[in-house]
Structure formats: C-alpha cells, structure tokens
PDB file of C-alpha atoms in Angstrom:
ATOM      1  CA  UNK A  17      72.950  92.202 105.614  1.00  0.00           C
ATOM      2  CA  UNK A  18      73.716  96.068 105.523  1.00  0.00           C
ATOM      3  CA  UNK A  19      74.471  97.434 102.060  1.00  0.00           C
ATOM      4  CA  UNK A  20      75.971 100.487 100.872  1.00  0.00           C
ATOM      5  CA  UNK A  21      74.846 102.187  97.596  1.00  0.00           C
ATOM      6  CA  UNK A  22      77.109 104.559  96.157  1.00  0.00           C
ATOM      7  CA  UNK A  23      76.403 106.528  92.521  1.00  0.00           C
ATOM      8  CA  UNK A  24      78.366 104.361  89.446  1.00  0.00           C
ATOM      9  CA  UNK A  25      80.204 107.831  88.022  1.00  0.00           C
ATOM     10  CA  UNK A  26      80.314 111.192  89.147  1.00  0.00           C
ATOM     11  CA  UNK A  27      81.504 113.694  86.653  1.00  0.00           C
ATOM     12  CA  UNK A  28      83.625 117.444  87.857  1.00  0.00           C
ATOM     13  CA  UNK A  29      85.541 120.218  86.233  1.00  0.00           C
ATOM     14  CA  UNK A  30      88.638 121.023  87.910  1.00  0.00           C
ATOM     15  CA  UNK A  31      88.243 123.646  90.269  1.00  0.00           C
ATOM     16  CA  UNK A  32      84.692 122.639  91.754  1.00  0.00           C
ATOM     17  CA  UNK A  33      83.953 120.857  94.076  1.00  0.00           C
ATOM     18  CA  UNK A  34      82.941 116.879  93.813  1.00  0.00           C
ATOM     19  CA  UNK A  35      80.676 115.098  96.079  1.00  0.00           C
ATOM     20  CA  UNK A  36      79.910 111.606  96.451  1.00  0.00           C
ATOM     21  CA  UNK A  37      77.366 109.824  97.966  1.00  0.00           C
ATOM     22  CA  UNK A  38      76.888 106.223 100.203  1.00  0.00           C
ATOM     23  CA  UNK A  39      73.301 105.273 100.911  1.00  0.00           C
ATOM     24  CA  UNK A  40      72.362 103.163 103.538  1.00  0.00           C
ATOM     25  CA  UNK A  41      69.702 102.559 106.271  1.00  0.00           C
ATOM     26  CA  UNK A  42      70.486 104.993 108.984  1.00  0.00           C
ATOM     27  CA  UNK A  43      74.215 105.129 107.562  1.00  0.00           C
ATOM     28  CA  UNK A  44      74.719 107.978 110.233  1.00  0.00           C
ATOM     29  CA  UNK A  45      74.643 105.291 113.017  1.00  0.00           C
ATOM     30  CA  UNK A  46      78.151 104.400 112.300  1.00  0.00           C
ATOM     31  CA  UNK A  47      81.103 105.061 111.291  1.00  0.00           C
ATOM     32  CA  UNK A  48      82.050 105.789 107.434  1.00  0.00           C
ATOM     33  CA  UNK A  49      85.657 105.260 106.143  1.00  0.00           C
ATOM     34  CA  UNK A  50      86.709 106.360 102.289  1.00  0.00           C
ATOM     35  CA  UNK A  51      89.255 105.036 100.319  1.00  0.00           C
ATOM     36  CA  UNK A  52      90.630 106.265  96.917  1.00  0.00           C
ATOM     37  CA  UNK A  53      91.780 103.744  94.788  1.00  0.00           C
ATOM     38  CA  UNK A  54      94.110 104.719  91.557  1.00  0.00           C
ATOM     39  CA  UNK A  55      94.457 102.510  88.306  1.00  0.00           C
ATOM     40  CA  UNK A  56      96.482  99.632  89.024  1.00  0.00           C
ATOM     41  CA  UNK A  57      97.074 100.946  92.386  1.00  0.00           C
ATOM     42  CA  UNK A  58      95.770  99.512  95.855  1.00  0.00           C
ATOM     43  CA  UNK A  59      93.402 101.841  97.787  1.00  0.00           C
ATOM     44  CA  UNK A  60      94.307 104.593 100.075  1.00  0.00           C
ATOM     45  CA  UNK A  61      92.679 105.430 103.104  1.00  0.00           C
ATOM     46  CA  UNK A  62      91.304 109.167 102.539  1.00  0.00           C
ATOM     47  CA  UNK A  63      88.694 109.557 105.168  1.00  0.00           C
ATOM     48  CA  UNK A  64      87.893 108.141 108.488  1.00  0.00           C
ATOM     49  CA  UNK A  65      85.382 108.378 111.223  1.00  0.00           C
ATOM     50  CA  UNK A  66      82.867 109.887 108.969  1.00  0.00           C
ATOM     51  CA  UNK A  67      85.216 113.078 108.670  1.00  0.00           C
ATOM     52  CA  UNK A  68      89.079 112.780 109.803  1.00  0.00           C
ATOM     53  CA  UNK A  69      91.604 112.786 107.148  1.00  0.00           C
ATOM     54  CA  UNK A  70      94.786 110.499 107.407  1.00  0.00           C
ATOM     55  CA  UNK A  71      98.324 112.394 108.031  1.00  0.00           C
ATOM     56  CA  UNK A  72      99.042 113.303 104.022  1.00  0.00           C
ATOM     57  CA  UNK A  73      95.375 113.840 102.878  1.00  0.00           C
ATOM     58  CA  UNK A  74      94.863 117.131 101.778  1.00  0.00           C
ATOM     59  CA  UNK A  75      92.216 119.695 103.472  1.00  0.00           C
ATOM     60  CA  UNK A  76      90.358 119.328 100.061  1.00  0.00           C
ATOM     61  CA  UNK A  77      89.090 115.873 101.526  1.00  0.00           C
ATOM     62  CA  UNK A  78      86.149 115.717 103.696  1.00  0.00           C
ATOM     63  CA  UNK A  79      83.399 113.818 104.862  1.00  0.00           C
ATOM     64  CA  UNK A  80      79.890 114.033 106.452  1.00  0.00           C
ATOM     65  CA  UNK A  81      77.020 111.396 107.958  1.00  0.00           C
ATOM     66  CA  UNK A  82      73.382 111.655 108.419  1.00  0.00           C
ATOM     67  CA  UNK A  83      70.285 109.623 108.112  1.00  0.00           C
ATOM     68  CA  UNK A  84      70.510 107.731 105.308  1.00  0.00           C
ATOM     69  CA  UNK A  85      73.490 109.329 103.578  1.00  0.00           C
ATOM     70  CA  UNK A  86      77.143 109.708 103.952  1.00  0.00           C
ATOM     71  CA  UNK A  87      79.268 112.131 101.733  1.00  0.00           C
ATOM     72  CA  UNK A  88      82.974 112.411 100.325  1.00  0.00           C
ATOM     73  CA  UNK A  89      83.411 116.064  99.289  1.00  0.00           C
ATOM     74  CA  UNK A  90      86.298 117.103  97.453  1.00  0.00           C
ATOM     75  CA  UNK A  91      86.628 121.007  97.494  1.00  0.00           C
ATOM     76  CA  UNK A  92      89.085 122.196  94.344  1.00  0.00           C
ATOM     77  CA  UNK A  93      89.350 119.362  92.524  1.00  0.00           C
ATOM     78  CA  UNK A  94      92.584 118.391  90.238  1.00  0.00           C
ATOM     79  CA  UNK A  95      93.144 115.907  87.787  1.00  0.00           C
ATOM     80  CA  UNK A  96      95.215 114.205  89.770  1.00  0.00           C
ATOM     81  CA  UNK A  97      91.904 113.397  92.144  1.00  0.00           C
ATOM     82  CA  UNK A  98      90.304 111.036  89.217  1.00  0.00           C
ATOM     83  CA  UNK A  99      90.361 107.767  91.010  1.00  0.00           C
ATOM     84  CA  UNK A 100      87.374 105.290  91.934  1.00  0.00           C
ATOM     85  CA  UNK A 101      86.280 106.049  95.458  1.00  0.00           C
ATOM     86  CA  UNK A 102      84.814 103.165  97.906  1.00  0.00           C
ATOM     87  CA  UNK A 103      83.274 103.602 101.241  1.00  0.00           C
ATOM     88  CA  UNK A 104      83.276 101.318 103.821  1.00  0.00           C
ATOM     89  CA  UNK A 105      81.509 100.457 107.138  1.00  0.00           C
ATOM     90  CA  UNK A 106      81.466  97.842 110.332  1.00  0.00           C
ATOM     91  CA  UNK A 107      78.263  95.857 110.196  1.00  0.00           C
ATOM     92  CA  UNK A 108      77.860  95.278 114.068  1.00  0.00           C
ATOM     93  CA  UNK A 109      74.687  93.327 113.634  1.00  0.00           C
ATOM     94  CA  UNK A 110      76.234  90.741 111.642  1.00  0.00           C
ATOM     95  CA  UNK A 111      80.213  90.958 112.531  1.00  0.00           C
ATOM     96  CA  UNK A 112      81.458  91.510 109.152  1.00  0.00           C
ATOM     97  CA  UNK A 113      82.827  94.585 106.746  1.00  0.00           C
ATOM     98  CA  UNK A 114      80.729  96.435 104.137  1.00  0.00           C
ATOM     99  CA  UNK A 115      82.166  98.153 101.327  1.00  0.00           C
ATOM    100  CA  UNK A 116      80.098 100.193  98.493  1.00  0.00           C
ATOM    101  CA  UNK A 117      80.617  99.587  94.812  1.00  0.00           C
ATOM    102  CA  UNK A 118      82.396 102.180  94.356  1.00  0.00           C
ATOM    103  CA  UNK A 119      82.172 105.660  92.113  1.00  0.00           C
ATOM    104  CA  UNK A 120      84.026 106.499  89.298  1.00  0.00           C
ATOM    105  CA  UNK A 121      85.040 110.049  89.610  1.00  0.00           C
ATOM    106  CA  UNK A 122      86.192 111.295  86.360  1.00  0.00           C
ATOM    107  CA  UNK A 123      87.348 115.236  86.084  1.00  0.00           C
ATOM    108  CA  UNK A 124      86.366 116.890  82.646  1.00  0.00           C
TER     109      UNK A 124
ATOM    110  CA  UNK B  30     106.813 102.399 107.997  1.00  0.00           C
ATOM    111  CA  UNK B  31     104.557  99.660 108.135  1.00  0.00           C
ATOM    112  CA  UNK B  32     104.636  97.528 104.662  1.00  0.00           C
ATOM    113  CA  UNK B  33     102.466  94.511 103.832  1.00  0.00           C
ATOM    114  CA  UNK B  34     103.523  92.555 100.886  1.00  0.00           C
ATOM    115  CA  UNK B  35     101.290  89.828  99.615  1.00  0.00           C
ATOM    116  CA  UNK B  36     103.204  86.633  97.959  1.00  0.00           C
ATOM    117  CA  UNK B  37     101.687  83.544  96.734  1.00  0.00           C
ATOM    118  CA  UNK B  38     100.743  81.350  93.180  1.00  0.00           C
ATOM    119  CA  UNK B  39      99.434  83.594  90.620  1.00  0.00           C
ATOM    120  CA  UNK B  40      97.615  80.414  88.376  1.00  0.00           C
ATOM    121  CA  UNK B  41      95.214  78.170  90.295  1.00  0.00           C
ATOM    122  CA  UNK B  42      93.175  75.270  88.460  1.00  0.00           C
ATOM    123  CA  UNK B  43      89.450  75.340  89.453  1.00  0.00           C
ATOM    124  CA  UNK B  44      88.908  73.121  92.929  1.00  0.00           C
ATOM    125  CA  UNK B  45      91.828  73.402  94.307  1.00  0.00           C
ATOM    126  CA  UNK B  46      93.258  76.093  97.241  1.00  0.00           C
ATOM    127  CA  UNK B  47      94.336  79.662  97.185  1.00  0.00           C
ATOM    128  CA  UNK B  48      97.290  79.897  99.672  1.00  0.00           C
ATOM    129  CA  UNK B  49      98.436  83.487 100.024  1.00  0.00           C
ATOM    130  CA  UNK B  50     100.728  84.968 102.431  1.00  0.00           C
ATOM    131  CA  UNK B  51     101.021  88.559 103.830  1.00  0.00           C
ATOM    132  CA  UNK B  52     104.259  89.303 104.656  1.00  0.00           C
ATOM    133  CA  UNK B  53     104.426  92.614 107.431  1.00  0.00           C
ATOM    134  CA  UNK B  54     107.460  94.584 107.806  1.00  0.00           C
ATOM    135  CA  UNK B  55     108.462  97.731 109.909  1.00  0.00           C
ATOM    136  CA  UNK B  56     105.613  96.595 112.885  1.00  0.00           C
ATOM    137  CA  UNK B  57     105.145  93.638 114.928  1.00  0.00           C
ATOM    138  CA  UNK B  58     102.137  91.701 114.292  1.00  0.00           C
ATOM    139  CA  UNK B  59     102.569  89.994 118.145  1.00  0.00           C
ATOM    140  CA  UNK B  60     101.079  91.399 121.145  1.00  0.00           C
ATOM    141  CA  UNK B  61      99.492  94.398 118.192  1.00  0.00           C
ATOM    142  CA  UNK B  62      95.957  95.773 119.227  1.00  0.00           C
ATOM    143  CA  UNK B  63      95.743  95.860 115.039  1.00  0.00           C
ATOM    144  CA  UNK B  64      93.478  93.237 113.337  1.00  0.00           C
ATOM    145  CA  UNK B  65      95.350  92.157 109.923  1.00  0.00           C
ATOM    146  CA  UNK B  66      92.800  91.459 106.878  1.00  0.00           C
ATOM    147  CA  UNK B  67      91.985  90.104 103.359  1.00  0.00           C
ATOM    148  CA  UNK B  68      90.045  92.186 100.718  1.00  0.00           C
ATOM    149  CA  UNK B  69      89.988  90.788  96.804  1.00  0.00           C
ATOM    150  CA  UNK B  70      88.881  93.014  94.026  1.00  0.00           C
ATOM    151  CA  UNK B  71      87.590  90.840  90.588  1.00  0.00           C
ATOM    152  CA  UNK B  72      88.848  92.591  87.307  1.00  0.00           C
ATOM    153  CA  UNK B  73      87.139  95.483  86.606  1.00  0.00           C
ATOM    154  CA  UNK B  74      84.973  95.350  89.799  1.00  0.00           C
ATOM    155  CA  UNK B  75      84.896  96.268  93.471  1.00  0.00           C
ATOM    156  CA  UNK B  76      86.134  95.531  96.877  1.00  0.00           C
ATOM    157  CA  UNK B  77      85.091  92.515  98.755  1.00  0.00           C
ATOM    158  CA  UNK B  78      86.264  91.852 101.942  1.00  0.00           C
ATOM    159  CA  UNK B  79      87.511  87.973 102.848  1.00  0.00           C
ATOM    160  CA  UNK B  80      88.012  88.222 106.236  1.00  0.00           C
ATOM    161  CA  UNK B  81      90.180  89.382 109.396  1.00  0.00           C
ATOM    162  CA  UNK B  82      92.560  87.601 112.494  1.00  0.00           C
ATOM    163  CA  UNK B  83      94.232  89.828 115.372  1.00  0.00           C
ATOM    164  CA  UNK B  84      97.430  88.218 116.880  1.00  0.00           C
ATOM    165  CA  UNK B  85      95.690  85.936 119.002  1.00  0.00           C
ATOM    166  CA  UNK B  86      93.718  84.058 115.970  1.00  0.00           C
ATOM    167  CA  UNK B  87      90.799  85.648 116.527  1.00  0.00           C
ATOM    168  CA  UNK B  88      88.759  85.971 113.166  1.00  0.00           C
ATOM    169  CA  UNK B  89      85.794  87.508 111.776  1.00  0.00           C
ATOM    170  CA  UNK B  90      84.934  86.137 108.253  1.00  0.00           C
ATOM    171  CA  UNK B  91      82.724  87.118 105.122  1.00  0.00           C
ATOM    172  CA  UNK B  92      79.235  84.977 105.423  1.00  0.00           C
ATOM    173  CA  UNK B  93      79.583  84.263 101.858  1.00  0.00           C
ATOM    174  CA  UNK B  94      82.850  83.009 101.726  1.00  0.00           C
ATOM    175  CA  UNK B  95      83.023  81.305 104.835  1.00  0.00           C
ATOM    176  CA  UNK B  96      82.594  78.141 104.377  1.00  0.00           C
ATOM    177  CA  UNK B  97      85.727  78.005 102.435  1.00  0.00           C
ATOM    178  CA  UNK B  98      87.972  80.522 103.788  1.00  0.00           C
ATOM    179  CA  UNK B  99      90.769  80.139 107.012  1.00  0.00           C
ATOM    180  CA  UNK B 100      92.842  82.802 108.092  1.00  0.00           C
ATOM    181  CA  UNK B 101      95.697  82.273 110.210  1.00  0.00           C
ATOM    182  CA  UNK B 102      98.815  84.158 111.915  1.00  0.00           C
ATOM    183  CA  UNK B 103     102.607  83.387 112.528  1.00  0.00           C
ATOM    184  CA  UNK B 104     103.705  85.500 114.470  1.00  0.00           C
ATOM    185  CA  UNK B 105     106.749  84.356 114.605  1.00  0.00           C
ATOM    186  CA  UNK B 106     107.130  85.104 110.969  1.00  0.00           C
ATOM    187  CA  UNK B 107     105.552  88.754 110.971  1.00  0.00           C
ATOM    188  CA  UNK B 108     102.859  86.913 108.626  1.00  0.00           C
ATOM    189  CA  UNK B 109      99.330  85.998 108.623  1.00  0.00           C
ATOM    190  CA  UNK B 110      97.784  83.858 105.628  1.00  0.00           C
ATOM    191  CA  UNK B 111      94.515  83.256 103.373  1.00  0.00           C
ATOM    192  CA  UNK B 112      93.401  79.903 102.384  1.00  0.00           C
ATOM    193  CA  UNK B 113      90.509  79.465 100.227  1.00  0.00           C
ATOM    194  CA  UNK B 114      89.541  76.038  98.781  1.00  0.00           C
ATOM    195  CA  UNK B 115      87.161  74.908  95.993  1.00  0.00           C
ATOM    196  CA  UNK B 116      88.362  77.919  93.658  1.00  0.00           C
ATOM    197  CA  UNK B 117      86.212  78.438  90.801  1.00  0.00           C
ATOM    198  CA  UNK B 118      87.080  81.230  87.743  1.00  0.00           C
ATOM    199  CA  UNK B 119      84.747  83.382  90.124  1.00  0.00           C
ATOM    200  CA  UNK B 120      87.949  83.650  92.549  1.00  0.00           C
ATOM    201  CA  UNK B 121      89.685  85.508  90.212  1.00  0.00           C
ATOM    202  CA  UNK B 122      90.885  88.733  91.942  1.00  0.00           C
ATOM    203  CA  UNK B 123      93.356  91.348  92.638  1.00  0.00           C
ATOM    204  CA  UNK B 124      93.689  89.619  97.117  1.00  0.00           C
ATOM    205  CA  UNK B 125      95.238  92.736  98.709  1.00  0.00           C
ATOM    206  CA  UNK B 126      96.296  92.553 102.532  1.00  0.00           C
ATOM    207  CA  UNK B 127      96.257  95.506 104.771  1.00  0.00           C
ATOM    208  CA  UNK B 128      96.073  96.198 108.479  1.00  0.00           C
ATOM    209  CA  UNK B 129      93.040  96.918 110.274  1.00  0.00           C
ATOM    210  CA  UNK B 130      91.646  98.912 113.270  1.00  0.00           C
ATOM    211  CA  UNK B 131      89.560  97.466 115.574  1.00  0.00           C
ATOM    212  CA  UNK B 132      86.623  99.014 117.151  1.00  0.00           C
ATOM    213  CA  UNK B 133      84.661  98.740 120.559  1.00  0.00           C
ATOM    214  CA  UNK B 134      82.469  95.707 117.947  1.00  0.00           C
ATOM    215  CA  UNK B 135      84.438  94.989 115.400  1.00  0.00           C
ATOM    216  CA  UNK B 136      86.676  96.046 112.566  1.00  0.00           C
ATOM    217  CA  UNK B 137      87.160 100.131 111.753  1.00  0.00           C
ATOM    218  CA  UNK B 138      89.431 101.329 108.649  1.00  0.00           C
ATOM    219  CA  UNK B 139      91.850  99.137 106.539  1.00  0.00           C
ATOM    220  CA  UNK B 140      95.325 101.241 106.358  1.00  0.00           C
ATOM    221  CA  UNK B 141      97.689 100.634 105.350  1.00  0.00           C
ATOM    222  CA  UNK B 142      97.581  98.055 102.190  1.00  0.00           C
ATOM    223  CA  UNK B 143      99.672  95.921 100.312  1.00  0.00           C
ATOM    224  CA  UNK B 144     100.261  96.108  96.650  1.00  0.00           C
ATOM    225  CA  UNK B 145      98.010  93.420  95.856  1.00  0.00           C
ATOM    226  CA  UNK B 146      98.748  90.140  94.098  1.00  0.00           C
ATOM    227  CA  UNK B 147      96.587  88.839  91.056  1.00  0.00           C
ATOM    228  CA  UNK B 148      95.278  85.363  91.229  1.00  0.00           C
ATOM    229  CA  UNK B 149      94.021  83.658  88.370  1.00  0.00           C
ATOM    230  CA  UNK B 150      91.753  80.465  88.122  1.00  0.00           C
ATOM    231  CA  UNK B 151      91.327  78.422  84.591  1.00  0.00           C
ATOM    232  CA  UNK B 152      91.837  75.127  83.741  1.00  0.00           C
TER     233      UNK B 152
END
C-alpha cells in the first residue's frame, strides 16, 4: 500500500521560515492535505489540494507537490505554530486513506 | 457550524467491542454529498484512519482493521457509529470523528473534527 514518509522533528527560530516534507512514490500524482494538530487538541485542517488554505489559515501556510515530494512551508513562523503536522492522501489504487507519521515542529 | 462530538465507554476489557458514536450537529448528515469518518491516534503516536460511510451506508474501510470494524449511519439521529470487536490493549487510542470530502475515487480532506474521546483497553 502507498506510504507517506515525513521527517520525525523539524527544528525553526521564529521569524524563518519552516518547511516540512512528505515522501512518497510520485506523491505529485495526487492530492496532499495537511493538518496541524496541537497538544491535547484534535487536528486542524491547514492545507488542502496540495496548496489551498481553509477560511482562517493564515497566508503564512502553504503547500507544494512534485515527484516524489510534497511540502508544508510556513513563512514567519511564531511560537504559537509549534504543533505536530500530518499529511494525508487518497490511495485510489487500494480505496483507503494514508496519513504520514507526522513531524514535530518545535520553534527555538 | 458544523460540530461532531464523539460519545461512548472510555474502559473496554480485552475481546470485547468498541461502540462509539458520533454525534453531528449544525448539518444534516441525510441526503449530504459529505462522507463522515473514523481516525484513532495511540498515545504518543500518529493518525490512523478506521474507516468512512456517506449517508447511504456506503463504506470504505482500513485493510488492516477490517476484519473487525463496521461503520454505520442513523440518519435519523444526525449520527453515524464505530464498532470494533476483539479489542486488544493495541486499541488503545484517542477515536476522533470528523467529516469528510469525497473525491471523483474516493475520500479527500477530513474537516472538520470532533474533540476526540479516549478509549482504554486492560483487563
């Protein structure tokens, strides 16, 4: 079945910019969806379609796809961003949903 | 404002059957285009999806869980429901609910979610 790698821990200062990855064959085939998912907290939809944010997302969000690798950027980034980020994909060859591990993003 | 709010027993006993119930409020689940889903999260780990059901009872399930896993709607209710039998402590999980939009093959993004509810298996 289709699998999804994505980095344990990415590390930032506030102010630059954070990117995180999701590996998978020929990833950019499909469509990529990011959540961002608080302590104790359910996840929150963040990106969609590989790069369209949800109504309340701010512009910092964004998202590309190609080849083998999908990306979460997050231009600017505040404290308040340190959450553990999942993406997620439709597996059309075997009908069912893929999510990655998930990444730890921590700000310094 | 669509709400889900997940309800159910918080302390299972290994073999017997998580029964969980998603409760949706502010939106109709009848006649929706929306397919309604099950994701679980084990302490300290990552998401795993269970399965999904549009209004009609149509389902598409996780292969590894399938053998032990129904999902069913009421609409009548506004609810749609997990069952998973033969638990074992490796059921242990955060089970969220949230809605889901379909695609031209399947299943696109998961918004919104529910709180999630913790269920717990020891004997």
């Amino acid at each position: 079945s289709f699998v999804l790698t994505q980095p344990p821990s990415v590390s930032v200062v506030p102010g630059n910019t954070a990117r995180i990855t999701c590996g998978g064959n020929n990833i950019g085939s499909k469509s990529v969806h990011w959540y961002q998912q608080k302590p104790g907290q359910a996840p929150v939809l963040v990106i969609y379609y590989d790069n369209d944010r949800p109504s309340g997302i701010p512009e910092r969000f964004s998202g590309s796809n190609s080849g083998n690798t999908a990306t979460l950027t997050i231009s600017r980034v505040e404290a308040g961003d340190e959450a553990d980020y999942y993406c997620q994909v439709w597996d059309s060859s075997n009908y069912h949903v893929v999510f990655g591990g998930g990444t730890k993003l921590t700000v310094l | 404002q669509l709400q889900l709010q997940e309800s159910g027993p918080g302390l299972l006993k290994p073999s017997e059957t998580l029964s969980l119930t998603c409760t949706v409020s502010g939106g109709s689940i009848s006649g929706s285009t929306y397919y309604w889903g099950w994701i679980r999260q084990p302490p300290g780990k990552g998401l795993e999806w269970i399965g999904t059901i549009d209004y009609s009872g149509s389902t598409y399930y996780n292969p590894s869980l399938k053998s032990r896993v129904t999902i069913s709607v009421d609409t009548s209710n506004n609810q749609f429901s997990l069952n998973l039998n033969s638990v074992t402590a490796a059921d242990t999980a955060v089970y969220f609910c949230a809605r889901a939009l379909p695609s031209a093959t399947g299943i696109n993004w998961f918004d919104p979610w529910g709180k999630g509810t913790l269920v717990t298996v020891s004997s």
